[in-house]
Short mmCIF file of C-alpha atoms in Angstrom, two decimals:
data_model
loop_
_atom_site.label_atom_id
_atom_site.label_comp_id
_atom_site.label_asym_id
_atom_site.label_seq_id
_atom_site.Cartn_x
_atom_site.Cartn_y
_atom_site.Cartn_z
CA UNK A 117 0.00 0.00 0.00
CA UNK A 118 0.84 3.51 -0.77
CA UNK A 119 0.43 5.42 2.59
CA UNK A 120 -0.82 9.65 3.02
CA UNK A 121 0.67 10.86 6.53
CA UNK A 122 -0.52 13.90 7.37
CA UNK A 123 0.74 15.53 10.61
CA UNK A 124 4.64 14.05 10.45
CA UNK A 125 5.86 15.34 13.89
CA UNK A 126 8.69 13.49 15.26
CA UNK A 127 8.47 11.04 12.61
CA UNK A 128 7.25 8.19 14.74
CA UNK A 129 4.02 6.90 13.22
CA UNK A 130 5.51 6.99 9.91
CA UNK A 131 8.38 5.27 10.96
CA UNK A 132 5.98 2.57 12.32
CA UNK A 133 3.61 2.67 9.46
CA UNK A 134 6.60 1.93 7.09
CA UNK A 135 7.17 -1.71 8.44
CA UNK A 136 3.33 -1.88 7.04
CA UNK A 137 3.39 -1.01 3.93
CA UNK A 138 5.32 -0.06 0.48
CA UNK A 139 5.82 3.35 1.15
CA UNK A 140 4.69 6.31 3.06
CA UNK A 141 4.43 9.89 2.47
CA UNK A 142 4.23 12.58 4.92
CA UNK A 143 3.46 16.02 5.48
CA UNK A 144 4.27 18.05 7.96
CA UNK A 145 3.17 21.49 8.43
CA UNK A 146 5.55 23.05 10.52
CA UNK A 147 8.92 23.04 8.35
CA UNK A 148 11.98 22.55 11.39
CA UNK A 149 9.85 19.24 12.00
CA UNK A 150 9.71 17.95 8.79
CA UNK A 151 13.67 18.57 8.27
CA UNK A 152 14.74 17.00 11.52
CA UNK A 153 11.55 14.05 11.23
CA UNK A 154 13.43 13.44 7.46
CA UNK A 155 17.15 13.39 8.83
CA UNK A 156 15.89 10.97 11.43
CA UNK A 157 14.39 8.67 9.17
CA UNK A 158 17.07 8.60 7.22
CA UNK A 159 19.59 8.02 9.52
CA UNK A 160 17.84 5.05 11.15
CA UNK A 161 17.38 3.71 7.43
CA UNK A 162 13.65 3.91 7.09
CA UNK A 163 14.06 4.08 3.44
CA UNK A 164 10.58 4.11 2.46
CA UNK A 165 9.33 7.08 4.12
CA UNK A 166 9.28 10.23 2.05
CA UNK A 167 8.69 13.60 4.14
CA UNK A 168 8.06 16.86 3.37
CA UNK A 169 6.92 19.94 4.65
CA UNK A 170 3.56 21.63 3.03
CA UNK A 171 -0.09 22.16 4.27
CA UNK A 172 -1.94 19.24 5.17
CA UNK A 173 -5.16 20.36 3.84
CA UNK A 174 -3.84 19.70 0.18
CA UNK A 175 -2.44 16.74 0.81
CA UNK A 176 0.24 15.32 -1.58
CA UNK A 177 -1.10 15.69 -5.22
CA UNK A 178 2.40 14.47 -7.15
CA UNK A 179 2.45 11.23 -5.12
CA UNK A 180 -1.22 10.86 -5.39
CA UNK A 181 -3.49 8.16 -5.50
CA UNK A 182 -3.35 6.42 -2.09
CA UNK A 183 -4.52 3.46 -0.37
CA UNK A 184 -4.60 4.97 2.97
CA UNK A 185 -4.57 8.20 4.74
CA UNK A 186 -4.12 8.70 8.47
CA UNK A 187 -4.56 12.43 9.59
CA UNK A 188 -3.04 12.89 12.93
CA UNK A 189 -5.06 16.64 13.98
CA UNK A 190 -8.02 17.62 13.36
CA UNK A 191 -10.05 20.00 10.72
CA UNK A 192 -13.45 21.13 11.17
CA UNK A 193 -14.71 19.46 8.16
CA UNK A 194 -12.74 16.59 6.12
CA UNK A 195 -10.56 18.32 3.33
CA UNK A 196 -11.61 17.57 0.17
CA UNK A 197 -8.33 17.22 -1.78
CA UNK A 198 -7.64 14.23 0.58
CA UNK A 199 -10.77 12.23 -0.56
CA UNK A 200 -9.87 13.32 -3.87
CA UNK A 201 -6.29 11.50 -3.73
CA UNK A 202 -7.62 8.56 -2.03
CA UNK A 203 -7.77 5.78 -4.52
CA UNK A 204 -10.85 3.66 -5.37
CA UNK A 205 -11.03 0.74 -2.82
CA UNK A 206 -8.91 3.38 -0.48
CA UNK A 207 -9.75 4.48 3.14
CA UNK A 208 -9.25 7.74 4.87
CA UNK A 209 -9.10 7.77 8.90
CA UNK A 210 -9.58 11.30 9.95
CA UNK A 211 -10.83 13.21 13.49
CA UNK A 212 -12.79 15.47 12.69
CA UNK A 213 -14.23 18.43 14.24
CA UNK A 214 -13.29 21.91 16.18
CA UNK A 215 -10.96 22.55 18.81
CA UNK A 216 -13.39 22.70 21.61
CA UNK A 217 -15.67 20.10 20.57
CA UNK A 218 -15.97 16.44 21.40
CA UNK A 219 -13.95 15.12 17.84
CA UNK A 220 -15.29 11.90 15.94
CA UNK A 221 -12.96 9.97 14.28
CA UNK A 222 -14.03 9.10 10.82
CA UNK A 223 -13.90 6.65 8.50
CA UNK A 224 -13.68 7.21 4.58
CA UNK A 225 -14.22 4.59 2.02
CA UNK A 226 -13.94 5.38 -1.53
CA UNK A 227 -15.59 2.33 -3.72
CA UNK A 228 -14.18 1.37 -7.62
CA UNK A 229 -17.03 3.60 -8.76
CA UNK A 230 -14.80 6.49 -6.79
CA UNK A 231 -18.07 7.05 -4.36
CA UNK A 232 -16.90 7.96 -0.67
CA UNK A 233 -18.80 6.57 2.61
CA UNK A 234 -18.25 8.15 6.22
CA UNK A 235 -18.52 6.33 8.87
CA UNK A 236 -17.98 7.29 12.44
CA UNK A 237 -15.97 5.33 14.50
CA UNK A 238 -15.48 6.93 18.40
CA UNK A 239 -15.88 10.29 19.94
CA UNK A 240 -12.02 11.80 20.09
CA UNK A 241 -9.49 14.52 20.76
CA UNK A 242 -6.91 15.60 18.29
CA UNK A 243 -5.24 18.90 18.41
CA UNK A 244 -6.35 20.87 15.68
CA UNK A 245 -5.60 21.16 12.19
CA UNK A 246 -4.19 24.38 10.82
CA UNK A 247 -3.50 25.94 7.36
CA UNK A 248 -0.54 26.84 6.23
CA UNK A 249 -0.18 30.87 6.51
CA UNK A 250 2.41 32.83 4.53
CA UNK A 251 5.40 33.47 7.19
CA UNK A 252 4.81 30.27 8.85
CA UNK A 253 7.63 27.76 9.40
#
């Protein structure tokens, strides 16, 4: 499988993830924790993991179509460039809701015809998602 981290932080779950799967990609908003989750991953030969800073809410279009995507914080609403690079037969696993609320984690199928189901899984608390804003790093 072909893996859509988003939310890299110290590089952990990816590193994890990567014994999983083919490959993983991952994005990570804030840009000294995507350099230093990269060298890490490197060093320790996790070969398969690709990282690189960006905004989360777009996703990874040039390594698009993916068979999974774990979100690690939460948006208000599910981003719709994710769904849209989640392959047919693919599943997205996303919390979802604001910072003060009660989160549900959801699932997203996407079926050959590309349709997407959500299903709820359990009430949850991520921290939240954020958009990348120019100046940010």
């Amino acid at each position: 499988d072909r893996v859509l981290e988003v939310g890299t932080g110290s590089g952990y779950q990816a590193a994890v993830i990567s014994r999983l799967v083919a490959s993983v990609f991952s994005v990570e908003l804030v840009d000294p924790l995507a350099r230093s989750a990269a060298a890490v991953l490197r060093r320790l030969g996790y070969g398969n993991v690709t990282v690189r800073s960006g905004d989360g809410y777009l996703g990874w279009p040039g390594a698009a179509p993916f068979d999974i995507i774990l979100v690690t914080a939460a948006p208000e609403s599910v981003p719709p460039a994710l769904i849209a690079q989640l392959k047919p037969g693919g599943r997205l696993v996303v919390p979802v809701g604001g910072l003060w609320d009660v989160q549900d984690l959801q699932l997203i199928e996407k079926d050959a015809a590309g349709q997407a189901t959500t299903r709820s899984i359990i009430p949850v608390r991520f921290v939240p998602m954020v958009k990348k804003r120019a100046g940010l790093q």
